Short mmCIF file of C-alpha atoms in Angstrom, two decimals:
data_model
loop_
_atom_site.label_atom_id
_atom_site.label_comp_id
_atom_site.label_asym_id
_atom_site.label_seq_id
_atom_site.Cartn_x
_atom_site.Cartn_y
_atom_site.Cartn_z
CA UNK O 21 0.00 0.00 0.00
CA UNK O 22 2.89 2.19 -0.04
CA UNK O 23 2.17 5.51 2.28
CA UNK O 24 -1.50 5.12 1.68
CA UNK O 25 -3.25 5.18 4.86
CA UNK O 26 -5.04 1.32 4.74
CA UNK O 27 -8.82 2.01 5.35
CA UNK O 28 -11.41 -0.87 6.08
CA UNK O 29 -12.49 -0.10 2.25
CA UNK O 30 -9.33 -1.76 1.22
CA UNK O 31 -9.76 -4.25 3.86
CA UNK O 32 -12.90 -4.90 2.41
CA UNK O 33 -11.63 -5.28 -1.25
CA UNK O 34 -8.52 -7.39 0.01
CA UNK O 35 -10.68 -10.08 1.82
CA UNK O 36 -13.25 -10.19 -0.75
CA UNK O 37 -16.09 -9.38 1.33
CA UNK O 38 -18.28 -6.19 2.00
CA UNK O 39 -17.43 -3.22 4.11
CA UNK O 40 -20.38 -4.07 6.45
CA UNK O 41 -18.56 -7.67 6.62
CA UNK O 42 -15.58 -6.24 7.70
CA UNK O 43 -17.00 -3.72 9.96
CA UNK O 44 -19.39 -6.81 11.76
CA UNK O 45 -16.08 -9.18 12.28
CA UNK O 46 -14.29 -6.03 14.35
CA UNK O 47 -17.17 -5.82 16.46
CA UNK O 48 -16.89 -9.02 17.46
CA UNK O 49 -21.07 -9.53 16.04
CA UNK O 50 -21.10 -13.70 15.37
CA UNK O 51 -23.67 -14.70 13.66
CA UNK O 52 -23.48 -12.78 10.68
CA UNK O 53 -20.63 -14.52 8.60
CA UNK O 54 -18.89 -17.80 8.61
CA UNK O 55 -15.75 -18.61 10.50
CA UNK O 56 -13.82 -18.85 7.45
CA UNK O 57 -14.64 -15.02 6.50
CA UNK O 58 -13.87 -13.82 9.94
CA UNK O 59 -10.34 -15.68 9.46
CA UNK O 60 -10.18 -14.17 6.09
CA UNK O 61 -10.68 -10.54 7.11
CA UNK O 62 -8.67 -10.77 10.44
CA UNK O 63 -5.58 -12.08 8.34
CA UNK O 64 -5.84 -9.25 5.74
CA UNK O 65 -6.11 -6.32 8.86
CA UNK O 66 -2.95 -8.10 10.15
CA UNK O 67 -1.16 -8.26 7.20
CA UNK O 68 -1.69 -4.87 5.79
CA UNK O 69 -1.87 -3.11 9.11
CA UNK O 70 -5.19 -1.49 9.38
CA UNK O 71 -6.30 0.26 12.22
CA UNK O 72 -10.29 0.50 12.93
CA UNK O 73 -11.50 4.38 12.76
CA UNK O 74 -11.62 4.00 17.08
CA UNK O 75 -8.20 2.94 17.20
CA UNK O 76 -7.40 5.99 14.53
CA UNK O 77 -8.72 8.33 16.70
CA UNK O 78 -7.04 7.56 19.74
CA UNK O 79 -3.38 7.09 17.74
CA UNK O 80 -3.96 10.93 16.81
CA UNK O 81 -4.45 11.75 20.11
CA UNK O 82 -1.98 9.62 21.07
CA UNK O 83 -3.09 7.99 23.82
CA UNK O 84 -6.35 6.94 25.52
CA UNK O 85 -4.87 6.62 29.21
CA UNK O 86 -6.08 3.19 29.61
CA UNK O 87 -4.77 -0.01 30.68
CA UNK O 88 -6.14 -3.17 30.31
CA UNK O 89 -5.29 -6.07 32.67
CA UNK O 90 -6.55 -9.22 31.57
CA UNK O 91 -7.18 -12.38 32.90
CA UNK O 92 -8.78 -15.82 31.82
CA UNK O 93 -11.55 -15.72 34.31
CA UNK O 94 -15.47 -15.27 34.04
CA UNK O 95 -15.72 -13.03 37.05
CA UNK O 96 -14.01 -10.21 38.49
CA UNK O 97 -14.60 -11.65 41.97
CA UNK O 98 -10.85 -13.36 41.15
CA UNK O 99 -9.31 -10.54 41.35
CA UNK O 100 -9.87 -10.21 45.63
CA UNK O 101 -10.47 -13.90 46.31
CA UNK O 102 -6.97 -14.72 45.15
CA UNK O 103 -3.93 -13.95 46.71
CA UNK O 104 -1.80 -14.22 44.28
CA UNK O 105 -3.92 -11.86 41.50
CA UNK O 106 -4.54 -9.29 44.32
CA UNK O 107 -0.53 -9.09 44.98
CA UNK O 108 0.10 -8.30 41.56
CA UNK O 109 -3.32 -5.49 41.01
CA UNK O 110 -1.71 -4.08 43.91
CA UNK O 111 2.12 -3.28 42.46
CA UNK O 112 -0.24 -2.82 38.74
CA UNK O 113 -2.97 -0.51 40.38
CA UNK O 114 0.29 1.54 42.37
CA UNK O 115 2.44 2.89 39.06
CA UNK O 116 -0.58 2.81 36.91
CA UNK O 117 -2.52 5.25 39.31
CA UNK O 118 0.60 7.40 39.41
CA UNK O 119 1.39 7.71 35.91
CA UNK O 120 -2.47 9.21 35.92
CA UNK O 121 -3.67 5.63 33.56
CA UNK O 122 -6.87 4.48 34.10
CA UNK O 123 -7.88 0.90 34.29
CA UNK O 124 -10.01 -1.90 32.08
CA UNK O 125 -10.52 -5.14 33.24
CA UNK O 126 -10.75 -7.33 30.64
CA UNK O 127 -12.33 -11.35 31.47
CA UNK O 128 -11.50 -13.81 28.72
CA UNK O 129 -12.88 -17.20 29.87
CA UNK O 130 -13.31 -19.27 26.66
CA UNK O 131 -12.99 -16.29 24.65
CA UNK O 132 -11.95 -17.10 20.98
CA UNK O 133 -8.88 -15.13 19.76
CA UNK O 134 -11.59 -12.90 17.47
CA UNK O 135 -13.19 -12.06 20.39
CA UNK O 136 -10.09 -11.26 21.76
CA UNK O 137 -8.77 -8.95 19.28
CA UNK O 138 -12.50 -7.20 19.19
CA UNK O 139 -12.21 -6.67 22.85
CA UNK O 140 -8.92 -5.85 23.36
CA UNK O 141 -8.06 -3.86 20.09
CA UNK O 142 -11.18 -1.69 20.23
CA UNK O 143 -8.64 1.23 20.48
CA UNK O 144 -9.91 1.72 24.54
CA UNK O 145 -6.51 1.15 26.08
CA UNK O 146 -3.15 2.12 25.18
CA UNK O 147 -1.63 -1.46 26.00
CA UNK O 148 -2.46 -4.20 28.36
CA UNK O 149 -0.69 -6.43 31.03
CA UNK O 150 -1.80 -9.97 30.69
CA UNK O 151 -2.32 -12.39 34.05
CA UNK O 152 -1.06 -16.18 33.86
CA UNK O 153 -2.56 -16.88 30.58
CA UNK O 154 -2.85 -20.56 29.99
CA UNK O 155 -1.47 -22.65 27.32
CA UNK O 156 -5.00 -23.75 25.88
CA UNK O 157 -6.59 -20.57 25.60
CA UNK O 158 -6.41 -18.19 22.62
CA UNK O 159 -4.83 -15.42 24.65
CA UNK O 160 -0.80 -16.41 23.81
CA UNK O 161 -2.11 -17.07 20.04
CA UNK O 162 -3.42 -13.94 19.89
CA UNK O 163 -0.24 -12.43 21.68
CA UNK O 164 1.94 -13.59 19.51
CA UNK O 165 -0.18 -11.54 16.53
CA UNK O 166 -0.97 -8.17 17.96
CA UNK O 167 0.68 -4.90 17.87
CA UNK O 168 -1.06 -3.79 21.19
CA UNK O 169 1.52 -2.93 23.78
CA UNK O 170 1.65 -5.60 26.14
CA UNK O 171 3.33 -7.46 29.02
CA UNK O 172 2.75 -10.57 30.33
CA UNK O 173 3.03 -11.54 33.88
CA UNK O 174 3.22 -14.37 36.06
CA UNK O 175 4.22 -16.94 33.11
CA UNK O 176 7.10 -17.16 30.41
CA UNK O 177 5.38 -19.11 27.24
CA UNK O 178 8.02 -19.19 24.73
CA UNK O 179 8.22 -17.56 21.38
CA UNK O 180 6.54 -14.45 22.88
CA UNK O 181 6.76 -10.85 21.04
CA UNK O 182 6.69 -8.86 24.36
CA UNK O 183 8.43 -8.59 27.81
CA UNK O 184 7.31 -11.63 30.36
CA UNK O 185 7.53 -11.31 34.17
CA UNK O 186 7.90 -14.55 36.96
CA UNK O 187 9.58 -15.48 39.73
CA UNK O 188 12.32 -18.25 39.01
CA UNK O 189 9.86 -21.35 39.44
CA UNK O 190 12.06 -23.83 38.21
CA UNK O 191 15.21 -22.70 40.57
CA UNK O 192 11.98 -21.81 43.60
CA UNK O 193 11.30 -25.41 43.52
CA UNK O 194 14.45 -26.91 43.03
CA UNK O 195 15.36 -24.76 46.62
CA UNK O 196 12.13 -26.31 47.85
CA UNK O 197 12.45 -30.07 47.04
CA UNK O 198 16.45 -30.18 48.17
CA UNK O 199 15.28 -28.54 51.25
CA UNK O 200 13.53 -31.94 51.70
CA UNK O 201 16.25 -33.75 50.39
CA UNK O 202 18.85 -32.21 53.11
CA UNK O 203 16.49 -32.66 55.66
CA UNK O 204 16.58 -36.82 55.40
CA UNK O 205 13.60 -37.15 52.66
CA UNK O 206 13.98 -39.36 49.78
CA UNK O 207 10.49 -40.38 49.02
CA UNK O 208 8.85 -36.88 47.72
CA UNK O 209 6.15 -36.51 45.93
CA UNK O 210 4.38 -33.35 44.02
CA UNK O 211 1.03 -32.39 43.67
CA UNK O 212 0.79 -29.71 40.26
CA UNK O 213 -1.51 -27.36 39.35
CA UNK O 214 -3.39 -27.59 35.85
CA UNK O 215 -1.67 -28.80 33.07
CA UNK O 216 -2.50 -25.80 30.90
CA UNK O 217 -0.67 -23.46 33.30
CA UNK O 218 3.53 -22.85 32.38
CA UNK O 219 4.27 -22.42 36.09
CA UNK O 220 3.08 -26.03 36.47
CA UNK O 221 5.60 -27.15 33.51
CA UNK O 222 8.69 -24.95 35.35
CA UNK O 223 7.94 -26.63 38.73
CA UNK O 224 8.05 -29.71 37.95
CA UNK O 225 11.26 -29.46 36.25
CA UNK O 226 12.48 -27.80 39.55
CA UNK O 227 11.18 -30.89 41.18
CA UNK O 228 12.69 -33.36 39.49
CA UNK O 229 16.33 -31.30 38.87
CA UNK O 230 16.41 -31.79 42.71
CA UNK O 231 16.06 -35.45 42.60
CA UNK O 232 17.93 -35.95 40.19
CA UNK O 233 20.93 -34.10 41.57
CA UNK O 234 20.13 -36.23 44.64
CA UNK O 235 20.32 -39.73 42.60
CA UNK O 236 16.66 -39.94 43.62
CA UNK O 237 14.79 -41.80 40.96
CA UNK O 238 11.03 -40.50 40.98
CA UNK O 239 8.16 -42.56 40.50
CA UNK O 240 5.14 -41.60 38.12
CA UNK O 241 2.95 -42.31 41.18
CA UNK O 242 4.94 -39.80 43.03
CA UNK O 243 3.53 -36.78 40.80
CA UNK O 244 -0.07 -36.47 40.58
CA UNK O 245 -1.64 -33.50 38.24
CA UNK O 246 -4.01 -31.27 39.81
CA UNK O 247 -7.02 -29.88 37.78
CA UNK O 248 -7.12 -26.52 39.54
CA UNK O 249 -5.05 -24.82 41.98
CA UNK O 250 -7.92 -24.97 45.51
CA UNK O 251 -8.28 -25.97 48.68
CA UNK O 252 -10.51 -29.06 47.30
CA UNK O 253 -7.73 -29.68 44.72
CA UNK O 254 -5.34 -30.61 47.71
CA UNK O 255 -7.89 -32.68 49.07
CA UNK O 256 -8.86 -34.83 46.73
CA UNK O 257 -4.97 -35.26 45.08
CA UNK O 258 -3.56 -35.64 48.42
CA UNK O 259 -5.24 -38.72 49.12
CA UNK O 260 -4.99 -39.83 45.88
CA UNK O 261 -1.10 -39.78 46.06
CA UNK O 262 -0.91 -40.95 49.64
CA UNK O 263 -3.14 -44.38 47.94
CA UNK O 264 -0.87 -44.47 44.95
CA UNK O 265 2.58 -44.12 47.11
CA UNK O 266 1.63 -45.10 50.62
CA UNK O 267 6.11 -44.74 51.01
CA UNK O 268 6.22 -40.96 50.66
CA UNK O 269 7.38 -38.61 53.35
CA UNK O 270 6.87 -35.12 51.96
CA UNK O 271 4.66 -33.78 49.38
CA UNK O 272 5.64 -30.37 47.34
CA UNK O 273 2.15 -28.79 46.63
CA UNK O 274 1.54 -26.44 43.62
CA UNK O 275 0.51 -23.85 46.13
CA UNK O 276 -0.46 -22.81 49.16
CA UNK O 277 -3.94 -23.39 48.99
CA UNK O 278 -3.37 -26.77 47.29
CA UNK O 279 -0.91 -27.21 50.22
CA UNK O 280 -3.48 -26.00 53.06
CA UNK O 281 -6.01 -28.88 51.24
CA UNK O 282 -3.24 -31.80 51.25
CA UNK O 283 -2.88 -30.70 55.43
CA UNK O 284 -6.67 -31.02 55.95
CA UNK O 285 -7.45 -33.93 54.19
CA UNK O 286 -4.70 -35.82 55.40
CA UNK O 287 -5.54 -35.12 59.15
CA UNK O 288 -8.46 -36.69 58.46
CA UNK O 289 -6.96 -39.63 57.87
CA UNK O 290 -5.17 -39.70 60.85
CA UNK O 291 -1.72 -38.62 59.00
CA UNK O 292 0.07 -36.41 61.27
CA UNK O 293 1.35 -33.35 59.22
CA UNK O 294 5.27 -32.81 60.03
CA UNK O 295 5.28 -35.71 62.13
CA UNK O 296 4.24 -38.56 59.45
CA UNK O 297 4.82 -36.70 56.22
CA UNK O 298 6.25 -33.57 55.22
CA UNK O 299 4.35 -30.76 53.06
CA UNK O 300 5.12 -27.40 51.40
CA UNK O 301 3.55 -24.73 49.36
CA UNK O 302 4.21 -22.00 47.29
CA UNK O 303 3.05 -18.29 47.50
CA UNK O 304 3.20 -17.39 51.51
CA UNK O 305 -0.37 -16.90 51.56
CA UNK O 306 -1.39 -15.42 54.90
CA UNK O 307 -3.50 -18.44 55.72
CA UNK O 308 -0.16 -20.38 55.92
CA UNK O 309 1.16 -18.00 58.58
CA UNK O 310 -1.40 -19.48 61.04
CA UNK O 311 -1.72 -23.57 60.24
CA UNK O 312 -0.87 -25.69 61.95
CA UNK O 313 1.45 -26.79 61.80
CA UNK O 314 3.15 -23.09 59.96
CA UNK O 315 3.35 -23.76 56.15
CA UNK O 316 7.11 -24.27 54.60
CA UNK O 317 6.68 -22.33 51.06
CA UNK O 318 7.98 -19.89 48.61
CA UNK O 319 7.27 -16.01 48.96
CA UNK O 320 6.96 -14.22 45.49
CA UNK O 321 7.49 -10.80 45.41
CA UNK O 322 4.11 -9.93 43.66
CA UNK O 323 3.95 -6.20 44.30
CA UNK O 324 7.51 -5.85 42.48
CA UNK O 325 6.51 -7.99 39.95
CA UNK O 326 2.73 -6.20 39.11
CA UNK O 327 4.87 -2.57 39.32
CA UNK O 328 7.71 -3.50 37.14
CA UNK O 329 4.97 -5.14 34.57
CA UNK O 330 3.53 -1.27 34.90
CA UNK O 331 6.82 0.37 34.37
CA UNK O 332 7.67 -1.76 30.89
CA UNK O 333 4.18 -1.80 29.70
CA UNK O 334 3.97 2.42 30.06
CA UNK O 335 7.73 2.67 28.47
CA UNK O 336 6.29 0.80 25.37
CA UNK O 337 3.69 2.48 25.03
CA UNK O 338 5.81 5.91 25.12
CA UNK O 339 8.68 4.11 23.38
CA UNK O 340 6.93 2.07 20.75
CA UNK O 341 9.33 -0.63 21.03
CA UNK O 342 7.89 -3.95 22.12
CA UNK O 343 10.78 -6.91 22.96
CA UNK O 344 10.81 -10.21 23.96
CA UNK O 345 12.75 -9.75 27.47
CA UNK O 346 12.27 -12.01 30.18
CA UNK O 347 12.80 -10.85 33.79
CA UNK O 348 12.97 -13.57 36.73
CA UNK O 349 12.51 -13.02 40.11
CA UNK O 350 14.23 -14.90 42.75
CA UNK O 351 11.37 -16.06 44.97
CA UNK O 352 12.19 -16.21 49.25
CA UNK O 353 12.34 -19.66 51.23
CA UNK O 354 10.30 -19.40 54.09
CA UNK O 355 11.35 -21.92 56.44
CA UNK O 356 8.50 -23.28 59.27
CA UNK O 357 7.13 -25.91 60.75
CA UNK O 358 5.76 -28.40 58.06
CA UNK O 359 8.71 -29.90 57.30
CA UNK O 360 10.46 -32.89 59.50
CA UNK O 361 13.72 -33.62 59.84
CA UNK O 362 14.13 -37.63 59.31
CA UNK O 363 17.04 -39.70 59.56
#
């Protein structure tokens, strides 16, 4: 197109397909053309760069000062209930406030990467930070395509276009498991979160670089896969695990609240916590302050991590440059009393 300014009339004649067409597939309106058009016209805005009148408007006045922070949930109850999200609003909420940005919440539970790109490239917000987003949803797909400013936080998906924040899980629960290890424990065992998360992915590699460092040969029964990351979720797998691998002495949780679960459910069964088996967690929720017996686990410096997500997101924006940089955080070893030294 040369220095022609693309407009959705040569979107239109591009993709074959009328400018109502085009203008219906923006807005996100299903219904009113086939999948295969919607493909065809969101391939041709991507490919020749075009920029829906909205969007336009707020590139000539350069900036809408808006952030979205995004999340694959359906509610925004998630964003209070969990410990981990709320660190990371807080650190988000602190620079973002500052720098005078105001804030959309965007909820993309099941949301197709066209309904993605309608919500999120509306032209309302000048970039977006992006929670956890799993590895089966649409959100890293439709990362990997857009030209929205945006950071990602609290996962490291490879092959990324933009700037990813964690803490060091792989190295957090190596610490963790050889902790175990140097405190007499051989037969360990892990309880994950879901599959589709990365963190899961990185912690178990932690896990098992501790063993085998150790000489420690783990046992598939010794890992059991968690399909969320709850209090009922360490219920239900910690039994499970004690069933499959009545020998194990400590259990690395995916969290805290998975840990906090595994605790409950097992003194039910009459397993002593610290005294039969070993457990710790990951997050240093405050709940874990206060168990009993006091939850062994990781602190993650979640403030740092939701401000320094603000800081990068806010220089690209300014800056217009958008890298692939990953920044790791060392997370803290919080040493208490879940974890029994054995001979």
């Amino acid at each position: 197109m040369g220095k022609h300014t693309v407009t959705i009339k040569d979107v239109a004649a591009l993709a074959n397909v009328s400018v109502a067409t085009v203008s219906n597939v923006i807005r996100g309106k299903d219904g009113l053309y086939s999948t295969e058009t919607a493909q065809r016209v969101w391939d041709t805005i991507n490919s020749c760069g075009y920029q829906p009148n909205h969007a336009a408007r707020s590139l000539v006045l350069r900036r809408t000062n808006t952030l979205g922070i995004a999340i694959e949930e359906e509610t925004h109850g998630v964003f209070t209930r969990n410990a981990y999200i709320s660190g990371i609003l807080d650190g988000f909420l602190e620079h973002a406030l500052v720098e005078d940005y105001q804030i959309r919440i965007v909820l993309t539970k099941d949301s197709t990467i066209n309904q993605i790109r309608s919500t999120c490239e509306d032209g309302s917000m000048d970039g977006i930070l992006v929670i956890a987003p799993t590895l089966i949803g649409d959100f890293i797909p439709w990362l990997k395509t857009s030209h929205l400013p945006s950071v990602v936080v609290g996962s490291i998906p490879p092959d990324l276009p933009c700037p990813c924040i964690d803490v060091d899980d792989v190295q957090a629960v190596y610490r963790l498991t050889k902790l175990l290890i140097d405190n007499g424990h051989r037969n360990i065992g892990l309880i994950k979160a879901q599959p589709a998360l990365w963190t899961s992915r990185r912690r178990e590699q932690g896990y098992k670089m501790a063993l085998d460092e150790a000489g420690i040969k783990w046992k598939s029964a010794w890992i059991q896969h968690g399909t969320e990351s709850t209090l009922n979720a360490g219920r239900t797998c910690a039994l499970d695990i004690i069933r499959e691998a009545p020998e194990l002495t400590a259990i690395v949780c995916a969290n805290d609240y998975v840990a906090l679960g595994a605790m409950e459910s097992l003194r039910e069964q009459k397993i002593r916590v610290c005294e039969d088996i070993s457990i710790v967690g990951f997050d240093n929720i405050e709940a874990g302050r206060w168990s009993s017996p006091n939850l062994t686990t990781v602190s993650q410096p979640l403030h740092d991590m939701g401000r320094k997500a603000t800081e990068m997101l806010i220089d690209q924006i300014r800056t217009g440059i958008k890298e692939a940089i990953t920044t790791l955080y060392p997370g803290t070893l919080i040493q208490r009393q879940s974890v029994k030294k054995i001979a």
